[in-house]
Amino acid sequence: MTEAPAAGVEEALGEPTRRVGPRWVTGVVLVNVGINVAFFAPINVLLGLQATAIDEGGKEAILSLVTACGAAVSLVVNPLFGALSDRTVSPLGRRSPWILGGAVLGTAALLMLSGSTAVGMLVLGWCLMQAGANAAYATITAAVPDRVPVSQRGQVGGLAAMGQTLGILLGSVIAFVIFGNIALGYWLCAAALLFSVVPYLLRADDPALPRGARLRFRLGEFVRGFWISPAAHPDFGWAWLTRFLMFVGNQLTIVYLLFFLTDVIRHPDPAGGVLVLTALYALMVIVTTVVAGRWSDRVGKRRVFVAGSSAVIACAALIMAFFPVWPGAMVGAAVLGVGFGAYLAVDFALLTQVLPSAAARGKDMGVINIAAALPQVVAPALALLAVRFLGGYTALFILAAAIGLAGAALVYRIKSVP
């Protein structure tokens, strides 16, 4: 590797010290909104409607196949595109080309899905959408430790999490207002994804990586780089594990929510009940992400906030377990939102402080993102085991609480972050 100008290397790979302004932060928030609209409107409604139209009797199998293939793609491409962005030499910087390219690919895939009438087309379209959206997500995530000083990361992490939640809500609104017009739903998602990245790209200020600072590509080293040894980087390992546990606990609490309202609470309108609980949860997430992130920055501490919010999430699961009535479900959803909102904001900031290498932030954040994606595969299997064989929904929610409390305790194994 040849020597690069010291100023260029420091700007691209050094620890940032200059606070970012509102316009840059707004751009990050909007990218998160667009990505989550593109994810959740199809997952919640559009793909299910298409599966039903293809084969009503086999709709569950079709939807499971499509979403499982998409999840598999996301597990691979998120760290992959993050790693590729780490090595990108471009006048636009390391991250911006991938944010733009991912948004364009995701938009094209959503338009393809709008006319899909066969299972193969659904699988291909959704896998391409996952590839594009995850390329944009991996790189916008890496842009935060690239640009944001440690003292501001709780605030920015909270606002980014707020953007994710707003995207989920907007995706739900799109799915609700299209009245079965699948093509319109996909076109709205495509527009949201494509236009969401424009404000960020216009003000990205993405430091360019000097050619001399780019690591030489060797396939074996590149592949081995995705394994980050917990022995060599214990704080990163503990941060990954605690995030994985927390997302498993959260998924266990919500994965069978519709069935819980139907079979245990016997709500007269289970689908409407899910919408109410989701809205209540999202509202509390939006409030606490902003408050907790700023508070954590102000006091300069992360672990106590992560552990405390993890304990709050566990309390939400216990409320659902021991008060299986509609008011109990509403309180549980609100408490879950309070805990998870605070967790998303502060844990993100903590994660950016345990990355092993400034030169590989995109790849490392992609590996961290696996800890949030993998529970979508693990949690449904654990939920089925708990409901069928361990005592029903009470056992399910107790299991979720136990996993959450384990995550709360293990965060104190992280030593380099206060």
Short mmCIF file of N, CA and C in Angstrom, two decimals, residues 2 20 51 63 117 131 136 141 147 170 174 176 234 285 302 304 342 375:
data_model
loop_
_atom_site.label_atom_id
_atom_site.label_comp_id
_atom_site.label_asym_id
_atom_site.label_seq_id
_atom_site.Cartn_x
_atom_site.Cartn_y
_atom_site.Cartn_z
N THR A 2 0.65 2.13 -0.91
CA THR A 2 1.44 3.35 -1.00
C THR A 2 0.96 4.37 0.01
N VAL A 20 -21.84 17.42 13.53
CA VAL A 20 -22.60 17.51 12.28
C VAL A 20 -23.82 18.41 12.50
N ALA A 51 -49.24 -13.24 -2.64
CA ALA A 51 -49.24 -14.68 -2.38
C ALA A 51 -50.65 -15.24 -2.43
N LEU A 63 -45.51 -17.02 1.07
CA LEU A 63 -45.00 -15.86 1.80
C LEU A 63 -43.76 -16.24 2.61
N THR A 117 -46.59 -11.82 -10.85
CA THR A 117 -47.76 -12.70 -10.73
C THR A 117 -47.37 -14.16 -10.58
N ALA A 131 -31.34 -6.70 -1.47
CA ALA A 131 -29.95 -6.37 -1.81
C ALA A 131 -29.77 -4.86 -1.91
N ALA A 136 -27.92 0.32 0.80
CA ALA A 136 -28.12 1.68 1.29
C ALA A 136 -28.06 1.72 2.81
N THR A 141 -25.49 3.57 7.69
CA THR A 141 -25.13 3.26 9.07
C THR A 141 -23.65 3.54 9.32
N ARG A 147 -18.61 10.30 10.37
CA ARG A 147 -18.79 11.75 10.41
C ARG A 147 -19.12 12.32 11.79
N LEU A 170 -45.13 4.71 8.26
CA LEU A 170 -45.54 5.15 6.93
C LEU A 170 -45.80 3.96 6.02
N ILE A 174 -49.29 3.22 4.09
CA ILE A 174 -49.40 2.93 2.66
C ILE A 174 -50.16 1.63 2.44
N PHE A 176 -52.32 0.33 4.30
CA PHE A 176 -53.72 0.46 4.73
C PHE A 176 -54.55 1.24 3.71
N PRO A 234 -12.87 -8.38 22.35
CA PRO A 234 -13.93 -8.85 23.25
C PRO A 234 -15.10 -7.87 23.39
N VAL A 285 -41.54 4.71 21.03
CA VAL A 285 -40.20 4.57 20.48
C VAL A 285 -39.69 5.92 19.99
N ARG A 302 -23.02 5.06 28.41
CA ARG A 302 -23.82 4.22 27.51
C ARG A 302 -24.37 2.97 28.20
N VAL A 304 -25.18 1.96 31.22
CA VAL A 304 -26.30 2.01 32.15
C VAL A 304 -27.61 2.23 31.41
N ALA A 342 -35.31 3.70 23.74
CA ALA A 342 -34.08 4.09 24.43
C ALA A 342 -32.93 3.16 24.06
N PRO A 375 -32.21 -12.58 14.43
CA PRO A 375 -33.36 -12.93 15.28
C PRO A 375 -34.67 -13.09 14.52
#
